[in-house]
CSV table of C-alpha atoms and ligand atoms in Angstrom, one decimal:
chain,number,residue,atom,x,y,z
A,1,MET,CA,0.0,0.0,0.0
A,2,ILE,CA,1.2,3.5,-0.7
A,3,TYR,CA,0.2,5.6,2.2
A,4,LEU,CA,-0.3,9.3,1.3
A,5,ASP,CA,-2.5,10.3,4.3
A,6,TYR,CA,0.1,11.6,6.7
A,7,CYS,CA,-1.9,14.7,7.5
A,8,ALA,CA,-4.6,12.4,9.0
A,9,THR,CA,-2.1,10.5,11.1
A,10,THR,CA,1.5,9.2,11.0
A,11,PRO,CA,2.9,5.8,12.0
A,12,ILE,CA,4.5,5.8,15.4
A,13,ASP,CA,8.3,6.1,15.3
A,14,LYS,CA,10.2,3.1,16.6
A,15,ASP,CA,12.2,5.1,19.1
A,16,VAL,CA,9.1,6.8,20.3
A,17,LEU,CA,7.4,3.4,20.8
A,18,ASP,CA,10.4,2.1,22.7
A,19,THR,CA,10.1,5.1,25.0
A,20,TYR,CA,6.4,4.4,25.5
A,21,VAL,CA,7.1,0.7,26.4
A,22,ARG,CA,10.0,1.6,28.7
A,23,ILE,CA,8.2,4.3,30.6
A,24,SER,CA,5.0,2.2,30.9
A,25,THR,CA,7.0,-0.6,32.5
A,26,ASP,CA,9.6,1.3,34.5
A,27,PHE,CA,7.4,4.3,35.7
A,28,PHE,CA,3.9,2.9,36.0
A,29,ALA,CA,3.1,4.7,39.3
A,30,ASN,CA,0.7,7.6,39.5
A,31,THR,CA,2.5,10.9,39.3
A,32,SER,CA,0.3,12.2,42.1
A,33,SER,CA,1.3,9.6,44.6
A,34,LEU,CA,3.5,10.8,47.4
A,35,HIS,CA,5.7,7.7,47.7
A,36,LYS,CA,9.0,7.2,46.0
A,37,LEU,CA,7.7,5.5,42.9
A,38,GLY,CA,5.0,8.3,42.4
A,39,GLN,CA,7.7,10.9,42.9
A,40,GLU,CA,10.0,9.3,40.3
A,41,ALA,CA,7.1,9.2,37.8
A,42,ASN,CA,6.4,12.8,38.6
A,43,TYR,CA,10.0,13.7,38.0
A,44,MET,CA,9.8,12.1,34.5
A,45,TYR,CA,6.6,14.1,33.8
A,46,GLU,CA,8.3,17.4,34.8
A,47,LEU,CA,11.4,16.6,32.8
A,48,ALA,CA,9.3,15.9,29.7
A,49,ILE,CA,7.5,19.2,30.1
A,50,LYS,CA,10.8,21.0,30.6
A,51,GLU,CA,12.3,19.4,27.5
A,52,ILE,CA,9.3,20.3,25.3
A,53,LYS,CA,9.2,23.9,26.5
A,54,GLN,CA,12.9,24.2,25.9
A,55,LEU,CA,12.6,22.9,22.4
A,56,LEU,CA,9.9,25.5,21.6
A,57,GLY,CA,11.7,28.3,23.5
A,58,LEU,CA,8.7,28.8,25.8
A,59,LYS,CA,9.2,30.9,28.9
A,60,ASN,CA,5.8,31.5,30.4
A,61,HIS,CA,3.4,28.9,29.2
A,62,ASN,CA,1.6,26.1,31.0
A,63,LEU,CA,1.3,22.8,29.1
A,64,VAL,CA,-1.7,20.6,29.6
A,65,PHE,CA,-1.8,17.2,28.0
A,66,THR,CA,-5.2,16.1,26.5
A,67,ALA,CA,-6.5,13.1,24.7
A,68,ASN,CA,-5.9,14.7,21.3
A,69,ALA,CA,-5.9,18.1,19.6
A,70,THR,CA,-9.7,18.1,19.4
A,71,GLU,CA,-9.9,18.1,23.2
A,72,ALA,CA,-7.1,20.7,23.4
A,73,ASN,CA,-8.9,23.1,21.0
A,74,ASN,CA,-12.2,22.6,22.9
A,75,LEU,CA,-10.5,23.3,26.3
A,76,ALA,CA,-8.8,26.4,24.9
A,77,ILE,CA,-11.8,28.0,23.3
A,78,PHE,CA,-14.3,27.2,26.0
A,79,GLY,CA,-11.6,28.2,28.6
A,80,ILE,CA,-11.7,31.7,27.2
A,81,ALA,CA,-15.3,31.9,26.2
A,82,ASP,CA,-16.7,30.7,29.5
A,83,LYS,CA,-14.7,33.3,31.3
A,84,TYR,CA,-16.2,36.2,29.4
A,85,LYS,CA,-19.7,34.8,28.8
A,86,SER,CA,-20.2,37.4,26.0
A,87,GLY,CA,-18.3,39.4,23.5
A,88,LYS,CA,-16.9,39.0,20.0
A,89,ILE,CA,-14.9,36.0,18.7
A,90,ILE,CA,-13.1,36.0,15.4
A,91,THR,CA,-12.2,32.8,13.6
A,92,THR,CA,-12.0,31.6,9.9
A,93,LYS,CA,-14.0,29.6,7.4
A,94,MET,CA,-11.2,27.1,7.1
A,95,GLU,CA,-10.8,25.8,10.6
A,96,HIS,CA,-10.7,22.2,11.5
A,97,PRO,CA,-14.1,20.9,12.9
A,98,SER,CA,-12.6,20.8,16.4
A,99,VAL,CA,-12.5,24.6,16.3
A,100,TYR,CA,-15.2,25.3,13.7
A,101,ASN,CA,-17.9,23.3,15.4
A,102,VAL,CA,-17.1,24.8,18.8
A,103,MET,CA,-17.6,28.2,17.2
A,104,LYS,CA,-21.0,27.1,15.8
A,105,HIS,CA,-22.0,26.1,19.3
A,106,LEU,CA,-20.9,29.4,20.7
A,107,GLU,CA,-22.9,31.5,18.2
A,108,GLY,CA,-25.9,31.7,20.6
A,109,SER,CA,-24.0,33.6,23.3
A,110,PHE,CA,-21.2,35.3,21.3
A,111,GLU,CA,-20.9,37.4,18.1
A,112,VAL,CA,-18.8,35.0,16.0
A,113,VAL,CA,-17.2,36.2,12.8
A,114,TYR,CA,-15.8,33.8,10.3
A,115,LEU,CA,-13.1,35.3,8.1
A,116,ASP,CA,-13.0,34.6,4.4
A,117,VAL,CA,-10.4,32.4,2.7
A,118,LEU,CA,-8.7,34.3,-0.2
A,119,GLU,CA,-8.0,32.7,-3.6
A,120,ASN,CA,-4.5,32.0,-2.5
A,121,GLY,CA,-5.7,29.8,0.3
A,122,LEU,CA,-4.8,32.3,3.0
A,123,ILE,CA,-7.0,34.1,5.5
A,124,ASP,CA,-7.8,37.7,4.8
A,125,LEU,CA,-5.8,39.4,7.6
A,126,GLU,CA,-7.0,42.9,6.5
A,127,ALA,CA,-10.5,41.7,7.4
A,128,LEU,CA,-9.1,40.5,10.7
A,129,ALA,CA,-7.8,44.0,11.4
A,130,ARG,CA,-11.1,45.5,10.4
A,131,GLU,CA,-13.1,43.1,12.6
A,132,MET,CA,-11.1,43.6,15.8
A,133,THR,CA,-12.9,45.7,18.4
A,134,LYS,CA,-12.4,46.4,22.1
A,135,ASP,CA,-15.1,43.7,22.7
A,136,THR,CA,-13.1,41.0,20.9
A,137,ILE,CA,-12.2,38.3,23.5
A,138,LEU,CA,-10.7,35.6,21.2
A,139,VAL,CA,-9.2,35.2,17.8
A,140,SER,CA,-8.8,31.6,16.7
A,141,LEU,CA,-7.0,30.5,13.6
A,142,MET,CA,-4.8,27.7,12.4
A,143,TRP,CA,-1.2,27.9,11.5
A,144,VAL,CA,-1.2,25.4,8.6
A,145,ASN,CA,-4.4,24.4,6.9
A,146,ASN,CA,-5.0,20.7,7.0
A,147,ILE,CA,-6.8,20.5,3.7
A,148,LEU,CA,-4.6,22.7,1.4
A,149,GLY,CA,-1.4,22.9,3.4
A,150,THR,CA,-1.4,26.7,3.2
A,151,VAL,CA,0.7,28.4,5.9
A,152,GLN,CA,-1.1,31.3,7.5
A,153,ASN,CA,0.6,34.5,8.4
A,154,VAL,CA,0.6,34.0,12.1
A,155,LYS,CA,3.3,36.6,12.5
A,156,ASP,CA,1.0,39.4,11.3
A,157,ALA,CA,-2.0,38.0,13.1
A,158,ILE,CA,0.0,38.3,16.3
A,159,LYS,CA,0.7,42.0,15.6
A,160,ILE,CA,-2.9,42.7,14.9
A,161,VAL,CA,-4.3,40.9,17.9
A,162,LYS,CA,-1.7,42.5,20.3
A,163,LYS,CA,-3.2,45.9,19.7
A,164,TYR,CA,-6.2,44.7,21.7
A,165,PRO,CA,-5.2,43.8,25.2
A,166,LYS,CA,-8.5,42.0,26.0
A,167,ALA,CA,-8.3,39.7,23.0
A,168,LYS,CA,-6.5,36.3,23.3
A,169,LEU,CA,-5.0,34.6,20.3
A,170,HIS,CA,-5.5,30.8,19.9
A,171,VAL,CA,-3.5,29.0,17.2
A,172,ASP,CA,-4.2,25.5,16.1
A,173,ALA,CA,-0.6,24.4,15.4
A,174,VAL,CA,-1.5,20.8,14.7
A,175,GLN,CA,-0.3,20.7,11.0
A,176,GLY,CA,2.6,23.1,11.6
A,177,LEU,CA,4.6,21.7,14.4
A,178,CYS,CA,7.6,19.6,13.2
A,179,LYS,CA,6.6,20.4,9.6
A,180,VAL,CA,7.2,24.1,9.1
A,181,THR,CA,9.8,26.3,10.8
A,182,PRO,CA,7.9,29.1,12.6
A,183,ASP,CA,8.7,32.7,11.6
A,184,PHE,CA,7.1,33.8,14.8
A,185,ASP,CA,7.8,33.4,18.5
A,186,PHE,CA,5.5,30.8,20.3
A,187,ASN,CA,5.8,33.1,23.3
A,188,ASP,CA,3.7,35.6,21.5
A,189,ILE,CA,0.7,33.3,21.2
A,190,ASP,CA,-1.7,33.1,24.1
A,191,LEU,CA,-2.9,29.6,23.5
A,192,PHE,CA,-1.9,26.9,21.0
A,193,THR,CA,-2.5,23.2,20.5
A,194,PHE,CA,-0.8,20.2,19.0
A,195,SER,CA,-1.4,16.5,18.4
A,196,SER,CA,1.4,13.9,18.9
A,197,HIS,CA,0.2,11.5,16.3
A,198,LYS,CA,0.8,14.1,13.5
A,199,PHE,CA,4.5,13.9,14.1
A,200,TYR,CA,5.2,10.2,14.6
A,201,GLY,CA,4.2,10.3,18.3
A,202,PRO,CA,1.5,8.0,19.8
A,203,LYS,CA,-2.2,8.4,19.3
A,204,GLY,CA,-4.3,9.3,22.4
A,205,ILE,CA,-2.4,12.4,23.3
A,206,GLY,CA,-2.4,16.1,22.3
A,207,GLY,CA,-1.6,19.2,24.2
A,208,LEU,CA,-2.6,22.8,25.0
A,209,PHE,CA,-0.1,25.5,25.8
A,210,TYR,CA,-1.5,28.6,27.4
A,211,ARG,CA,0.2,31.6,28.9
A,212,SER,CA,0.5,31.0,32.6
A,213,ASN,CA,-1.1,34.3,33.5
A,214,ILE,CA,-4.4,33.4,31.7
A,215,ASP,CA,-7.0,32.2,34.1
A,216,LEU,CA,-8.6,29.6,31.9
A,217,ASP,CA,-12.1,28.6,32.8
A,218,LYS,CA,-12.5,24.9,33.6
A,219,ARG,CA,-14.7,22.5,31.7
A,220,LEU,CA,-13.8,19.4,33.7
A,221,PHE,CA,-13.9,19.0,37.4
A,222,GLY,CA,-11.7,16.7,39.5
A,223,SER,CA,-8.3,16.7,41.0
A,224,GLY,CA,-5.9,19.6,40.7
A,225,ALA,CA,-3.7,17.7,38.2
A,226,GLN,CA,-2.7,19.6,35.1
A,227,PHE,CA,-3.8,22.9,36.7
A,228,GLY,CA,-7.3,21.5,37.0
A,229,ILE,CA,-7.8,22.1,33.3
A,230,LYS,CA,-7.5,18.4,32.5
A,231,PRO,CA,-7.7,16.7,35.8
A,232,GLY,CA,-7.4,13.0,36.4
A,233,THR,CA,-4.6,10.4,36.0
A,234,PHE,CA,-2.8,10.7,32.7
A,235,ASP,CA,-0.6,8.2,30.9
A,236,LEU,CA,3.0,9.2,31.7
A,237,ALA,CA,4.3,7.0,28.9
A,238,LEU,CA,2.2,9.0,26.4
A,239,VAL,CA,3.7,12.2,27.7
A,240,CYS,CA,7.3,10.9,27.6
A,241,ALA,CA,6.7,9.4,24.1
A,242,THR,CA,5.4,12.8,23.0
A,243,ALA,CA,8.6,14.5,24.3
A,244,LYS,CA,10.7,11.9,22.5
A,245,ALA,CA,8.8,12.5,19.2
A,246,MET,CA,9.3,16.2,19.6
A,247,LYS,CA,12.9,16.0,20.5
A,248,LYS,CA,13.5,13.8,17.4
A,249,TYR,CA,11.4,15.6,14.8
A,250,TYR,CA,11.3,19.3,15.8
A,251,PRO,CA,15.1,19.7,15.1
A,252,LEU,CA,14.5,17.9,11.7
A,253,THR,CA,11.8,20.3,10.6
A,254,SER,CA,13.7,22.1,7.9
A,255,VAL,CA,15.5,19.0,6.6
A,256,ASN,CA,12.4,17.0,6.3
A,257,GLN,CA,10.4,19.8,4.8
A,258,ALA,CA,13.1,20.3,2.1
A,259,TYR,CA,12.7,16.6,1.2
A,260,VAL,CA,9.0,16.8,1.2
A,261,LYS,CA,9.1,19.9,-1.0
A,262,LYS,CA,10.9,17.8,-3.7
A,263,ILE,CA,8.3,15.1,-3.4
A,264,PHE,CA,5.5,17.6,-3.7
A,265,MET,CA,7.1,19.4,-6.7
A,266,HIS,CA,7.7,16.1,-8.5
A,267,LEU,CA,4.0,15.2,-8.2
A,268,TYR,CA,2.9,18.7,-9.0
A,269,ASN,CA,5.0,19.1,-12.1
A,270,ASN,CA,3.8,15.7,-13.4
A,271,ILE,CA,0.1,16.2,-12.9
A,272,LYS,CA,-0.4,20.0,-13.4
A,273,ASP,CA,-1.2,19.7,-17.1
A,274,LEU,CA,-3.5,16.7,-16.9
A,275,ASP,CA,-6.9,17.7,-18.3
A,276,LYS,CA,-9.1,16.0,-15.7
A,277,ILE,CA,-7.3,17.5,-12.7
A,278,ILE,CA,-7.5,20.9,-11.0
A,279,ILE,CA,-4.9,21.4,-8.4
A,280,ASN,CA,-6.3,23.3,-5.4
A,281,THR,CA,-3.1,23.8,-3.4
A,282,PRO,CA,-1.4,27.0,-4.5
A,283,LEU,CA,2.4,27.1,-4.9
A,284,GLU,CA,3.1,29.8,-2.4
A,285,ASN,CA,2.9,30.0,1.4
A,286,ILE,CA,2.5,26.2,1.7
A,287,SER,CA,3.9,23.5,3.9
A,288,TYR,CA,4.4,21.1,0.9
A,289,TYR,CA,3.0,18.3,3.2
A,290,ALA,CA,-0.3,18.3,1.4
A,291,LEU,CA,-1.5,18.5,-2.2
A,292,ASN,CA,-5.2,19.0,-2.7
A,293,LEU,CA,-6.7,18.4,-6.1
A,294,SER,CA,-10.2,18.0,-7.7
A,295,VAL,CA,-11.4,15.8,-10.5
A,296,PRO,CA,-14.7,17.6,-11.2
A,297,SER,CA,-16.3,14.7,-13.0
A,298,VAL,CA,-16.3,12.5,-9.9
A,299,THR,CA,-16.9,12.9,-6.2
A,300,GLY,CA,-13.9,12.9,-3.9
A,301,GLU,CA,-15.2,9.7,-2.3
A,302,THR,CA,-15.2,7.9,-5.6
A,303,LEU,CA,-11.7,9.1,-6.3
A,304,VAL,CA,-10.5,7.9,-2.9
A,305,HIS,CA,-11.9,4.4,-3.6
A,306,HIS,CA,-10.5,4.4,-7.1
A,307,LEU,CA,-7.0,5.2,-5.8
A,308,GLU,CA,-7.5,2.6,-3.0
A,309,ALA,CA,-8.1,0.0,-5.7
A,310,HIS,CA,-4.6,0.9,-7.0
A,311,ASN,CA,-3.2,0.5,-3.5
A,312,ILE,CA,-3.0,4.3,-2.8
A,313,CYS,CA,-4.4,5.7,0.5
A,314,VAL,CA,-5.5,9.3,0.4
A,315,SER,CA,-8.3,11.3,2.0
A,316,THR,CA,-11.2,13.5,0.9
A,317,GLY,CA,-10.4,16.0,3.7
A,318,SER,CA,-9.9,16.1,7.4
A,319,ALA,CA,-10.1,12.6,8.7
A,320,CYS,CA,-12.9,13.6,11.1
A,321,SER,CA,-15.2,14.8,8.2
A,322,SER,CA,-14.1,12.5,5.4
A,323,LYS,CA,-17.1,10.3,5.9
A,324,LEU,CA,-19.5,13.2,5.5
A,325,LYS,CA,-20.6,13.7,2.0
A,326,LYS,CA,-20.5,17.5,2.1
A,327,PRO,CA,-18.5,19.8,-0.1
A,328,GLU,CA,-15.1,20.3,1.5
A,329,LYS,CA,-15.4,23.5,3.6
A,330,THR,CA,-12.0,25.0,3.0
A,331,ILE,CA,-12.1,24.4,-0.8
A,332,LEU,CA,-15.6,25.8,-0.9
A,333,ALA,CA,-14.6,28.9,1.0
A,334,MET,CA,-11.6,29.4,-1.3
A,335,THR,CA,-13.2,28.7,-4.7
A,336,ASN,CA,-16.9,29.2,-4.1
A,337,ASP,CA,-17.3,26.2,-6.4
A,338,GLU,CA,-19.4,23.4,-5.0
A,339,ILE,CA,-18.4,20.9,-7.7
A,340,ARG,CA,-14.7,21.5,-7.1
A,341,ALA,CA,-15.2,21.3,-3.3
A,342,SER,CA,-17.1,18.0,-3.6
A,343,SER,CA,-14.6,16.3,-5.9
A,344,SER,CA,-11.5,17.2,-3.9
A,345,ILE,CA,-9.0,14.8,-2.4
A,346,ARG,CA,-5.9,15.4,-0.3
A,347,LEU,CA,-2.6,13.6,-0.8
A,348,SER,CA,-0.3,14.2,2.1
A,349,PHE,CA,3.4,13.3,2.5
A,350,SER,CA,6.2,12.5,4.8
A,351,HIS,CA,9.9,12.2,4.8
A,352,LEU,CA,9.0,8.5,4.5
A,353,THR,CA,7.4,9.0,1.1
A,354,THR,CA,9.6,7.8,-1.8
A,355,VAL,CA,9.9,9.1,-5.4
A,356,ALA,CA,8.9,5.6,-6.6
A,357,GLU,CA,5.7,5.8,-4.7
A,358,ILE,CA,4.9,9.2,-6.2
A,359,ASP,CA,5.7,7.8,-9.7
A,360,GLN,CA,3.1,5.2,-9.2
A,361,VAL,CA,0.6,7.8,-8.1
A,362,ILE,CA,1.4,9.9,-11.2
A,363,GLU,CA,0.9,6.8,-13.4
A,364,THR,CA,-2.5,6.1,-11.8
A,365,LEU,CA,-3.6,9.8,-12.1
A,366,ARG,CA,-2.6,9.9,-15.8
A,367,LYS,CA,-4.8,6.9,-16.5
A,368,LEU,CA,-7.9,8.4,-14.8
B,1,PLP,N1,-6.6,20.6,14.0
B,1,PLP,C1,-6.1,20.3,12.8
B,1,PLP,C2,-5.6,21.4,11.9
B,1,PLP,C3,-6.1,19.0,12.3
B,1,PLP,O1,-5.6,18.7,11.1
B,1,PLP,C4,-6.6,18.0,13.2
B,1,PLP,C5,-6.6,16.6,12.8
B,1,PLP,O2,-6.6,16.2,11.6
B,1,PLP,C6,-7.0,18.3,14.5
B,1,PLP,C7,-7.0,19.7,14.8
B,1,PLP,C8,-7.6,17.3,15.4
B,1,PLP,O3,-6.6,16.5,15.9
B,1,PLP,P1,-6.9,15.2,16.7
B,1,PLP,O4,-7.1,14.1,15.7
B,1,PLP,O5,-5.6,15.0,17.5
B,1,PLP,O6,-8.1,15.4,17.5
């Protein structure tokens, strides 16, 4: 099978799995227990957090581990919204469902504004500047779009939001971390989220970083573990495996991206002139980890199954909504074209992807 669905999830790295197994066996005690074994486990937890923060250069952020990025995005957005109870929230038309559907839920109590997606797959930041008011409590946008792979201008968004002291900036960094070198300082973002399984870490763990001076409202009630934001016993092995994955892959970000860019361009150059295909991913401001295309004569789902019959695994969109037969939201927002949005698929890459695999994909797409 040729796996080209790395934006949905990545296989766990062997070293990361080894860490998981070792910590599960050697440090099984509850990190909250006062005895020696508990304290040893707690030391490993604090060490993992310290290492992760050091990697990202974070000075004043708390890190809370969650079950995945969906949970982290929910806790971040509700954590701010529940504090204020009313006000203005600005987000975008291209957010992952774990942000977008929270916003839909909040529409009853808040003024929620969804920024447009421009033709180049980027958010209209001029509109963000126009929409900001003294009542804005939260701006939530993604760093790298999961459907197109476009890299949003977080640096400028930070500058815009900073002018409004009440407003907090939440960034969904899931498709950016370990894939794109940030041109901004993570310290300048109030809250941001990640998911370990997107960078060869284990499934079942994500994280929320938030500035330690933010009094995040709680959604869950229990012990005081993890600042009370995500109370309860957590799996230390997942935490240490996440730290291992970050320590291994964060420093490889630019090397791996340079390789993936070659893979992307090889595919792009060989399919761009094919009559049946429209490539939706632009060539600028992208991560190169995803290439989105439409074959307007068939639905995305049909195309996914056609490729599957040729041993190629791709997605119609974000894994969470790929079973829904709706036009893909980001492509629709960018193109205003329902047919293009309903017939789109996403091929996503890794440093593990080979040129031979891409050649086979090109061959299959040529014969469509
Ligand atoms: N945000 C983005 C941009 C994503 O691509 C995804 C998953 O595809 C998520 C959030 C949700 O991540 P998780 O599967 O860890 O809940």
